[in-house]
Tab-separated table of C-alpha atoms and ligand atoms in Angstrom:
chain	number	residue	atom	x	y	z
A	79	UNK	CA	124.128	0.787	-49.537
A	80	UNK	CA	127.819	0.921	-50.494
A	81	UNK	CA	129.443	-0.413	-53.662
A	82	UNK	CA	133.084	-1.205	-54.372
A	83	UNK	CA	133.544	-1.225	-58.151
A	84	UNK	CA	136.422	-1.790	-60.539
A	85	UNK	CA	137.782	-4.784	-58.593
A	86	UNK	CA	140.439	-6.503	-60.740
A	87	UNK	CA	140.082	-9.814	-58.889
A	88	UNK	CA	137.725	-10.727	-56.052
A	89	UNK	CA	138.570	-13.864	-54.060
A	90	UNK	CA	135.331	-14.747	-52.292
A	91	UNK	CA	136.955	-17.727	-50.475
A	92	UNK	CA	133.665	-19.606	-50.128
A	93	UNK	CA	134.028	-22.894	-48.273
A	94	UNK	CA	132.978	-25.096	-51.187
A	95	UNK	CA	135.618	-26.502	-53.549
A	96	UNK	CA	139.089	-27.627	-52.551
A	97	UNK	CA	141.598	-25.700	-50.477
A	98	UNK	CA	143.092	-24.143	-53.644
A	99	UNK	CA	139.733	-22.864	-54.947
A	100	UNK	CA	139.333	-19.277	-53.719
A	101	UNK	CA	136.331	-18.783	-56.051
A	102	UNK	CA	138.042	-15.972	-57.930
A	103	UNK	CA	135.938	-13.468	-59.908
A	104	UNK	CA	137.595	-11.041	-62.353
A	105	UNK	CA	136.165	-7.548	-62.997
A	106	UNK	CA	133.985	-7.796	-59.934
A	107	UNK	CA	131.926	-5.618	-57.636
A	108	UNK	CA	131.047	-5.916	-53.954
A	109	UNK	CA	127.945	-4.432	-52.348
A	110	UNK	CA	127.272	-4.082	-48.623
A	111	UNK	CA	124.613	-2.500	-46.484
A	112	UNK	CA	125.446	-1.622	-42.886
A	113	UNK	CA	127.688	-4.405	-41.616
A	114	UNK	CA	126.432	-7.094	-44.045
A	115	UNK	CA	127.409	-8.106	-47.557
A	116	UNK	CA	124.483	-7.834	-49.945
A	117	UNK	CA	126.061	-9.051	-53.154
A	118	UNK	CA	129.458	-10.131	-54.607
A	119	UNK	CA	129.963	-11.059	-58.255
A	120	UNK	CA	130.981	-10.047	-61.798
A	121	UNK	CA	130.462	-6.304	-62.341
A	122	UNK	CA	128.353	-6.870	-65.455
A	123	UNK	CA	125.875	-8.921	-63.442
A	124	UNK	CA	125.443	-6.318	-60.711
A	125	UNK	CA	121.781	-5.964	-59.704
A	126	UNK	CA	119.996	-2.867	-61.024
A	127	UNK	CA	117.888	-0.408	-58.976
A	128	UNK	CA	120.048	-0.368	-55.864
A	129	UNK	CA	118.729	3.072	-55.008
A	130	UNK	CA	121.176	5.659	-53.747
A	131	UNK	CA	124.524	4.054	-53.101
A	132	UNK	CA	127.948	5.310	-52.073
A	133	UNK	CA	130.524	4.270	-54.675
A	134	UNK	CA	134.171	3.299	-54.113
A	135	UNK	CA	136.782	2.545	-56.792
A	136	UNK	CA	139.161	-0.418	-56.270
A	137	UNK	CA	141.300	0.734	-59.241
A	138	UNK	CA	141.767	-2.816	-60.464
A	139	UNK	CA	143.114	-4.087	-57.132
A	140	UNK	CA	142.586	-7.415	-55.383
A	141	UNK	CA	139.741	-7.758	-52.864
A	142	UNK	CA	139.741	-10.558	-50.294
A	143	UNK	CA	137.950	-11.338	-47.022
A	144	UNK	CA	139.434	-9.803	-43.858
A	145	UNK	CA	142.237	-12.046	-42.601
A	146	UNK	CA	141.628	-14.187	-39.522
A	147	UNK	CA	144.663	-14.812	-37.293
A	148	UNK	CA	143.363	-17.947	-35.589
A	149	UNK	CA	146.261	-18.477	-33.141
A	150	UNK	CA	147.955	-15.737	-31.084
A	151	UNK	CA	149.141	-15.161	-27.513
A	152	UNK	CA	148.447	-11.435	-27.746
A	153	UNK	CA	148.579	-10.283	-24.117
A	154	UNK	CA	151.991	-10.738	-22.517
A	155	UNK	CA	154.482	-8.723	-20.499
A	156	UNK	CA	158.069	-8.063	-21.607
A	157	UNK	CA	159.987	-9.468	-24.560
A	158	UNK	CA	162.610	-12.238	-24.822
A	159	UNK	CA	165.188	-10.817	-27.201
A	160	UNK	CA	168.026	-12.135	-25.033
A	161	UNK	CA	166.764	-15.700	-25.529
A	162	UNK	CA	166.520	-15.058	-29.259
A	163	UNK	CA	170.222	-14.167	-29.275
A	164	UNK	CA	170.962	-17.288	-27.173
A	165	UNK	CA	169.094	-19.462	-29.669
A	166	UNK	CA	171.037	-17.821	-32.490
A	167	UNK	CA	174.173	-19.062	-30.701
A	168	UNK	CA	172.767	-22.606	-30.695
A	169	UNK	CA	170.990	-23.027	-27.333
A	170	UNK	CA	167.690	-24.878	-27.807
A	171	UNK	CA	164.237	-23.675	-26.795
A	172	UNK	CA	163.957	-26.604	-24.359
A	173	UNK	CA	167.370	-25.858	-22.784
A	174	UNK	CA	166.358	-22.233	-22.223
A	175	UNK	CA	163.099	-23.396	-20.626
A	176	UNK	CA	165.017	-25.701	-18.263
A	177	UNK	CA	167.153	-22.711	-17.183
A	178	UNK	CA	163.993	-20.881	-16.057
A	179	UNK	CA	163.597	-18.886	-19.276
A	180	UNK	CA	161.022	-19.389	-21.999
A	181	UNK	CA	157.340	-19.241	-21.104
A	182	UNK	CA	158.172	-19.006	-17.372
A	183	UNK	CA	160.024	-15.715	-17.863
A	184	UNK	CA	157.060	-14.210	-19.746
A	185	UNK	CA	154.789	-15.424	-16.930
A	186	UNK	CA	156.893	-13.451	-14.435
A	187	UNK	CA	156.799	-10.319	-16.622
A	188	UNK	CA	153.055	-10.627	-17.247
A	189	UNK	CA	152.179	-11.078	-13.574
A	190	UNK	CA	154.245	-7.976	-12.776
A	191	UNK	CA	152.476	-5.811	-15.387
A	192	UNK	CA	149.256	-3.930	-14.620
A	193	UNK	CA	146.168	-4.224	-16.810
A	194	UNK	CA	146.434	-0.756	-18.314
A	195	UNK	CA	149.947	-1.548	-19.517
A	196	UNK	CA	148.913	-4.944	-20.921
A	197	UNK	CA	145.794	-3.633	-22.655
A	198	UNK	CA	147.487	-0.582	-24.171
A	199	UNK	CA	150.320	-2.691	-25.487
A	200	UNK	CA	147.970	-5.273	-26.998
A	201	UNK	CA	145.887	-2.489	-28.532
A	202	UNK	CA	149.027	-1.213	-30.229
A	203	UNK	CA	149.629	-4.680	-31.685
A	204	UNK	CA	146.010	-4.905	-32.865
A	205	UNK	CA	146.164	-1.480	-34.530
A	206	UNK	CA	149.180	-2.615	-36.524
A	207	UNK	CA	147.514	-5.941	-37.378
A	208	UNK	CA	144.445	-4.135	-38.734
A	209	UNK	CA	146.741	-2.194	-41.071
A	210	UNK	CA	148.068	-5.511	-42.388
A	211	UNK	CA	144.501	-6.665	-43.081
A	212	UNK	CA	143.776	-8.750	-39.994
A	213	UNK	CA	140.155	-8.274	-38.899
A	214	UNK	CA	139.660	-11.186	-36.453
A	215	UNK	CA	142.193	-12.435	-33.891
A	216	UNK	CA	142.080	-15.492	-31.654
A	217	UNK	CA	143.784	-14.524	-28.371
A	218	UNK	CA	145.000	-16.948	-25.731
A	219	UNK	CA	145.648	-16.413	-22.050
A	220	UNK	CA	148.456	-18.548	-20.654
A	221	UNK	CA	151.014	-16.106	-19.238
A	222	UNK	CA	149.188	-15.646	-15.929
A	223	UNK	CA	148.921	-19.229	-14.660
A	224	UNK	CA	147.164	-18.317	-11.430
A	225	UNK	CA	143.396	-18.111	-11.095
A	226	UNK	CA	143.461	-14.319	-10.857
A	227	UNK	CA	146.121	-13.657	-13.491
A	228	UNK	CA	144.427	-15.895	-16.082
A	229	UNK	CA	141.062	-14.208	-15.451
A	230	UNK	CA	142.754	-10.807	-15.619
A	231	UNK	CA	144.204	-11.554	-19.087
A	232	UNK	CA	140.847	-12.821	-20.361
A	233	UNK	CA	139.155	-9.671	-19.037
A	234	UNK	CA	141.825	-7.656	-20.887
A	235	UNK	CA	140.696	-9.429	-24.076
A	236	UNK	CA	137.107	-8.500	-23.292
A	237	UNK	CA	138.166	-4.856	-22.935
A	238	UNK	CA	139.991	-5.040	-26.283
A	239	UNK	CA	136.973	-6.655	-27.943
A	240	UNK	CA	134.665	-3.950	-26.601
A	241	UNK	CA	136.725	-1.117	-28.094
A	242	UNK	CA	137.298	-2.793	-31.488
A	243	UNK	CA	137.675	-2.527	-34.411
A	244	UNK	CA	139.308	-5.976	-34.517
A	245	UNK	CA	137.088	-8.921	-33.623
A	246	UNK	CA	138.528	-10.967	-30.736
A	247	UNK	CA	137.988	-14.675	-30.066
A	248	UNK	CA	139.299	-15.481	-26.560
A	249	UNK	CA	140.799	-18.821	-25.522
A	250	UNK	CA	141.793	-19.919	-22.031
A	251	UNK	CA	145.258	-21.520	-22.010
A	252	UNK	CA	145.770	-22.044	-18.292
A	253	UNK	CA	147.445	-25.313	-19.337
A	254	UNK	CA	150.367	-23.599	-21.084
A	255	UNK	CA	152.996	-24.910	-18.646
A	256	UNK	CA	152.915	-25.896	-14.981
A	257	UNK	CA	154.058	-22.725	-13.174
A	258	UNK	CA	157.196	-22.848	-10.996
A	259	UNK	CA	155.283	-22.735	-7.679
A	260	UNK	CA	153.516	-26.015	-8.616
A	261	UNK	CA	156.691	-27.747	-9.900
A	262	UNK	CA	156.383	-30.482	-7.270
A	263	UNK	CA	152.578	-30.623	-7.387
A	264	UNK	CA	151.427	-30.959	-11.005
A	265	UNK	CA	148.204	-32.613	-9.917
A	266	UNK	CA	147.481	-29.646	-7.643
A	267	UNK	CA	147.840	-27.206	-10.537
A	268	UNK	CA	145.592	-29.272	-12.776
A	269	UNK	CA	143.010	-29.425	-9.967
A	270	UNK	CA	143.091	-25.615	-9.795
A	271	UNK	CA	142.479	-25.443	-13.563
A	272	UNK	CA	139.613	-27.926	-13.561
A	273	UNK	CA	137.940	-26.996	-10.269
A	274	UNK	CA	138.464	-23.225	-10.204
A	275	UNK	CA	139.733	-21.557	-13.387
A	276	UNK	CA	137.612	-23.263	-16.052
A	277	UNK	CA	134.328	-22.928	-14.090
A	278	UNK	CA	135.093	-19.238	-13.440
A	279	UNK	CA	135.869	-18.654	-17.139
A	280	UNK	CA	132.658	-20.409	-18.177
A	281	UNK	CA	130.544	-18.545	-15.615
A	282	UNK	CA	131.833	-15.168	-16.760
A	283	UNK	CA	131.781	-16.263	-20.444
A	284	UNK	CA	135.381	-15.076	-20.788
A	285	UNK	CA	136.424	-17.630	-23.439
A	286	UNK	CA	134.950	-19.750	-26.224
A	287	UNK	CA	137.856	-22.185	-26.324
A	288	UNK	CA	140.118	-24.104	-23.981
A	289	UNK	CA	143.614	-24.925	-25.260
A	290	UNK	CA	146.301	-27.222	-23.822
A	291	UNK	CA	150.015	-27.295	-24.703
A	292	UNK	CA	150.733	-31.010	-25.129
A	293	UNK	CA	154.523	-31.322	-25.087
A	294	UNK	CA	157.486	-32.441	-23.009
A	295	UNK	CA	157.943	-29.785	-20.272
A	296	UNK	CA	154.253	-28.880	-20.660
A	297	UNK	CA	151.348	-31.367	-20.350
A	298	UNK	CA	151.005	-35.071	-21.132
A	299	UNK	CA	148.228	-36.470	-23.302
A	300	UNK	CA	146.562	-37.939	-20.199
A	301	UNK	CA	146.659	-34.628	-18.328
A	302	UNK	CA	145.355	-32.769	-21.396
A	303	UNK	CA	142.523	-35.263	-21.825
A	304	UNK	CA	141.323	-34.581	-18.280
A	305	UNK	CA	141.503	-30.788	-18.691
A	306	UNK	CA	139.781	-30.723	-22.088
A	307	UNK	CA	137.058	-33.143	-21.020
A	308	UNK	CA	136.286	-30.858	-18.086
A	309	UNK	CA	136.270	-27.856	-20.459
A	310	UNK	CA	133.780	-29.529	-22.797
A	311	UNK	CA	131.437	-30.198	-19.867
A	312	UNK	CA	131.504	-26.442	-19.163
A	313	UNK	CA	130.684	-25.558	-22.779
A	314	UNK	CA	134.218	-24.577	-23.839
A	315	UNK	CA	135.433	-26.008	-27.155
A	316	UNK	CA	138.835	-27.729	-27.158
A	317	UNK	CA	141.975	-26.735	-29.051
A	318	UNK	CA	145.378	-28.402	-28.776
A	319	UNK	CA	148.998	-27.260	-29.222
A	320	UNK	CA	150.045	-30.576	-30.762
A	321	UNK	CA	153.153	-32.375	-32.015
A	322	UNK	CA	155.316	-29.236	-32.252
A	323	UNK	CA	158.675	-30.509	-31.038
A	324	UNK	CA	158.004	-34.259	-31.449
A	325	UNK	CA	155.132	-36.622	-32.225
A	326	UNK	CA	153.490	-36.709	-28.813
A	327	UNK	CA	150.038	-37.982	-29.775
A	328	UNK	CA	148.511	-34.489	-29.652
A	329	UNK	CA	146.746	-34.806	-33.002
A	330	UNK	CA	145.037	-38.044	-31.988
A	331	UNK	CA	143.950	-36.411	-28.721
A	332	UNK	CA	142.523	-33.405	-30.615
A	333	UNK	CA	140.462	-35.806	-32.721
A	334	UNK	CA	139.366	-37.794	-29.673
A	335	UNK	CA	138.097	-34.821	-27.660
A	336	UNK	CA	136.365	-33.152	-30.625
A	337	UNK	CA	138.758	-30.204	-30.920
A	338	UNK	CA	137.965	-27.620	-33.569
A	339	UNK	CA	141.666	-27.295	-34.378
A	340	UNK	CA	145.023	-28.926	-33.738
A	341	UNK	CA	147.823	-26.402	-33.986
A	342	UNK	CA	151.565	-26.666	-34.880
A	343	UNK	CA	151.772	-30.331	-36.038
A	344	UNK	CA	155.347	-30.051	-37.311
A	345	UNK	CA	155.868	-33.671	-36.229
A	346	UNK	CA	152.369	-35.085	-36.787
A	347	UNK	CA	152.360	-38.823	-37.593
A	348	UNK	CA	150.423	-40.510	-40.392
A	349	UNK	CA	148.091	-41.964	-37.769
A	350	UNK	CA	147.606	-38.444	-36.380
A	351	UNK	CA	146.726	-37.110	-39.834
A	352	UNK	CA	144.195	-39.919	-40.354
A	353	UNK	CA	142.617	-39.135	-36.965
A	354	UNK	CA	142.321	-35.410	-37.796
A	355	UNK	CA	140.651	-36.220	-41.119
A	356	UNK	CA	138.251	-38.690	-39.511
A	357	UNK	CA	137.182	-36.197	-36.826
A	358	UNK	CA	137.037	-33.136	-39.109
A	359	UNK	CA	139.682	-31.208	-37.147
A	360	UNK	CA	141.339	-28.176	-38.798
A	361	UNK	CA	145.146	-28.239	-38.842
A	362	UNK	CA	146.574	-24.812	-37.963
A	363	UNK	CA	150.065	-24.189	-39.313
A	364	UNK	CA	152.326	-21.672	-37.576
A	365	UNK	CA	155.277	-21.217	-39.935
A	366	UNK	CA	156.798	-18.241	-38.083
A	367	UNK	CA	157.275	-20.454	-35.004
A	368	UNK	CA	158.804	-23.218	-37.134
A	369	UNK	CA	161.173	-20.634	-38.633
A	370	UNK	CA	162.291	-19.093	-35.346
A	371	UNK	CA	162.809	-22.506	-33.703
A	372	UNK	CA	164.414	-23.923	-36.860
A	373	UNK	CA	161.809	-26.692	-36.822
A	374	UNK	CA	160.891	-28.765	-39.837
A	375	UNK	CA	157.812	-27.305	-41.516
A	376	UNK	CA	154.372	-28.748	-40.870
A	377	UNK	CA	153.694	-31.375	-43.598
A	378	UNK	CA	150.892	-29.282	-45.064
A	379	UNK	CA	150.877	-31.064	-48.451
A	380	UNK	CA	150.367	-34.401	-46.754
A	381	UNK	CA	147.537	-32.980	-44.636
A	382	UNK	CA	145.790	-31.279	-47.562
A	383	UNK	CA	146.157	-34.355	-49.758
A	384	UNK	CA	144.660	-36.417	-46.924
A	385	UNK	CA	141.651	-34.074	-46.866
A	386	UNK	CA	142.505	-32.071	-43.743
A	387	UNK	CA	141.947	-28.298	-44.183
A	388	UNK	CA	145.095	-26.354	-43.244
A	389	UNK	CA	144.764	-22.886	-41.713
A	390	UNK	CA	147.691	-20.459	-41.401
A	391	UNK	CA	148.279	-18.206	-38.384
A	392	UNK	CA	151.116	-16.274	-36.712
A	393	UNK	CA	151.313	-17.809	-33.194
A	394	UNK	CA	152.333	-14.266	-32.179
A	395	UNK	CA	154.133	-14.586	-28.807
A	396	UNK	CA	157.336	-13.202	-27.277
A	397	UNK	CA	159.290	-16.477	-27.506
A	398	UNK	CA	158.910	-18.644	-30.581
A	399	UNK	CA	157.040	-16.234	-32.877
A	400	UNK	CA	157.678	-12.557	-32.105
A	401	UNK	CA	155.777	-11.248	-35.129
A	402	UNK	CA	152.099	-10.538	-35.808
A	403	UNK	CA	152.730	-10.149	-39.543
A	404	UNK	CA	150.173	-12.617	-40.922
A	405	UNK	CA	150.962	-11.903	-44.609
A	406	UNK	CA	154.598	-12.821	-43.809
A	407	UNK	CA	153.391	-16.094	-42.228
A	408	UNK	CA	151.328	-16.681	-45.368
A	409	UNK	CA	154.317	-16.261	-47.674
A	410	UNK	CA	156.316	-18.586	-45.395
A	411	UNK	CA	153.516	-21.168	-45.648
A	412	UNK	CA	154.001	-21.087	-49.424
A	413	UNK	CA	157.775	-21.401	-49.379
A	414	UNK	CA	158.320	-23.760	-46.428
A	415	UNK	CA	155.092	-25.789	-46.389
A	416	UNK	CA	154.695	-25.984	-50.164
A	417	UNK	CA	151.189	-24.578	-50.145
A	418	UNK	CA	150.019	-22.553	-53.136
A	419	UNK	CA	149.138	-18.875	-52.541
A	420	UNK	CA	145.470	-19.748	-53.138
A	421	UNK	CA	145.592	-22.552	-50.556
A	422	UNK	CA	147.216	-20.195	-48.071
A	423	UNK	CA	144.584	-17.507	-48.655
A	424	UNK	CA	141.799	-19.947	-47.889
A	425	UNK	CA	143.862	-21.014	-44.866
A	426	UNK	CA	143.894	-17.462	-43.482
A	427	UNK	CA	140.248	-16.700	-44.243
A	428	UNK	CA	137.450	-19.275	-44.352
A	429	UNK	CA	139.387	-22.165	-42.742
A	430	UNK	CA	140.828	-19.878	-40.076
A	431	UNK	CA	137.300	-18.608	-39.388
A	432	UNK	CA	136.173	-22.223	-39.030
A	433	UNK	CA	139.080	-22.878	-36.636
A	434	UNK	CA	137.635	-20.205	-34.328
A	435	UNK	CA	134.011	-21.223	-34.824
A	436	UNK	CA	133.088	-18.066	-36.757
A	437	UNK	CA	132.733	-19.385	-40.336
A	438	UNK	CA	128.959	-18.867	-40.324
A	439	UNK	CA	129.435	-15.098	-40.522
A	440	UNK	CA	133.142	-14.471	-41.226
A	441	UNK	CA	135.908	-15.692	-43.542
A	442	UNK	CA	134.314	-15.333	-46.991
A	443	UNK	CA	132.624	-12.689	-49.105
A	444	UNK	CA	129.064	-13.885	-49.649
A	445	UNK	CA	125.603	-12.500	-49.200
A	446	UNK	CA	124.580	-12.259	-45.545
A	447	UNK	CA	128.063	-12.438	-44.068
A	448	UNK	CA	129.771	-9.590	-42.229
A	449	UNK	CA	131.327	-6.973	-44.498
A	450	UNK	CA	134.941	-7.624	-43.408
A	451	UNK	CA	137.160	-7.201	-46.466
A	452	UNK	CA	140.476	-5.830	-47.729
A	453	UNK	CA	141.712	-4.004	-50.785
A	454	UNK	CA	145.168	-5.327	-51.655
A	455	UNK	CA	147.577	-3.536	-53.980
A	456	UNK	CA	148.230	-6.548	-56.271
A	457	UNK	CA	146.805	-7.954	-59.502
A	458	UNK	CA	146.073	-11.335	-58.022
A	459	UNK	CA	146.704	-13.651	-55.074
A	460	UNK	CA	149.931	-15.127	-56.525
A	461	UNK	CA	151.488	-11.688	-57.038
A	462	UNK	CA	150.486	-10.566	-53.526
A	463	UNK	CA	152.085	-13.434	-51.599
A	464	UNK	CA	155.069	-13.703	-53.942
A	465	UNK	CA	156.232	-10.081	-53.671
A	466	UNK	CA	156.749	-9.741	-49.923
A	467	UNK	CA	156.437	-6.097	-48.883
A	468	UNK	CA	156.088	-4.233	-45.625
A	469	UNK	CA	152.378	-3.919	-46.358
A	470	UNK	CA	150.344	-4.381	-49.536
A	471	UNK	CA	147.017	-3.763	-47.792
A	472	UNK	CA	145.426	-0.438	-48.778
A	473	UNK	CA	142.047	-0.580	-47.075
A	474	UNK	CA	140.708	-2.626	-44.176
A	475	UNK	CA	136.948	-2.729	-43.650
A	476	UNK	CA	135.409	-4.363	-40.565
A	477	UNK	CA	131.646	-4.714	-40.363
A	478	UNK	CA	131.150	-2.336	-43.291
A	479	UNK	CA	133.212	0.460	-41.705
A	480	UNK	CA	136.704	1.639	-42.513
A	481	UNK	CA	139.062	0.333	-39.839
A	482	UNK	CA	142.146	1.622	-41.641
A	483	UNK	CA	142.978	3.174	-45.000
A	484	UNK	CA	146.395	3.864	-46.559
A	485	UNK	CA	147.069	7.502	-47.289
B	776	ZN	ZN1	150.807	-21.032	-29.565
């Protein structure tokens, strides 16, 4: 048994209540046994006769659930700093893609990299994410775009999951773009996805989710419908990159195919919002990508007011979001999407856990759930997300064990 005492504020982030209700408890304590939470509540109500317990002192700090980054493209080769400089000079993301840059250039770099290089690099990213308080990461393939390269990336995620400490939720994104060699045979590429890649992924249990990038220069709604319907038949749950650069009907498709989340949504229509609400789809906001592409922010207020839960993630990738700093994304969600710090915290914990199908055991601090939690050097949630620092996280615990501790 282990007890964290002297917690100034404990945000349990239980699912009940609205998005802004993080179920805050002042002067709290948290008790866990092995990898499970046993009790969380006001210190003066702590159960007696706990037997011998190891005590920890939070020194009045803030304790929150481990953060869940529910949208990343973690394994990739190379960087794209040159394109960043081009975009700073005014060239658009779409123009760069048409010149053979963008996702296609990362595909070339990823195919050329060996697995040891890719895994070691991704492990370095994960180590840094754990220090920031991220304990679960959704990781997409999508820079291989051949049967073997997509499987290779998903097996890299399996290797990363096996070594921990971060929990990994893998997603197959073979439908990221149509690779150059299939430029004149889109149907042929989609046949490869549906007939070969998805069955192989399902057989080897390499992913829980199947994602499709619905966008001009990527996949149409009709193409995405076919791919996601095939994925569902194989037991993979759908996700959609939707309405990022324009309203392309991605949100409505996510609702139609029973997606767990629709991600981006900078240009989601009112009809799209109504469809998400009706189908119970989580909206995942990716404010770092909106910032780097100078996109309008996702209309988070409209979504929340319509009853759609809004999660917040990084979209970490070498093009539109070259940062895995989830607390930075969370502060951006406050300033650009007009979400309150409390709403954002729920968006990066319990709602993000729901977006990756793990809310039964992750995302909140309640009896029976995994002991994934953080000690933050701040009085409360508002102070934490308001005062942006390199890192306010002091202690990251995953499954009851220290994954990282500040010196
Ligand atoms: Zn993405």
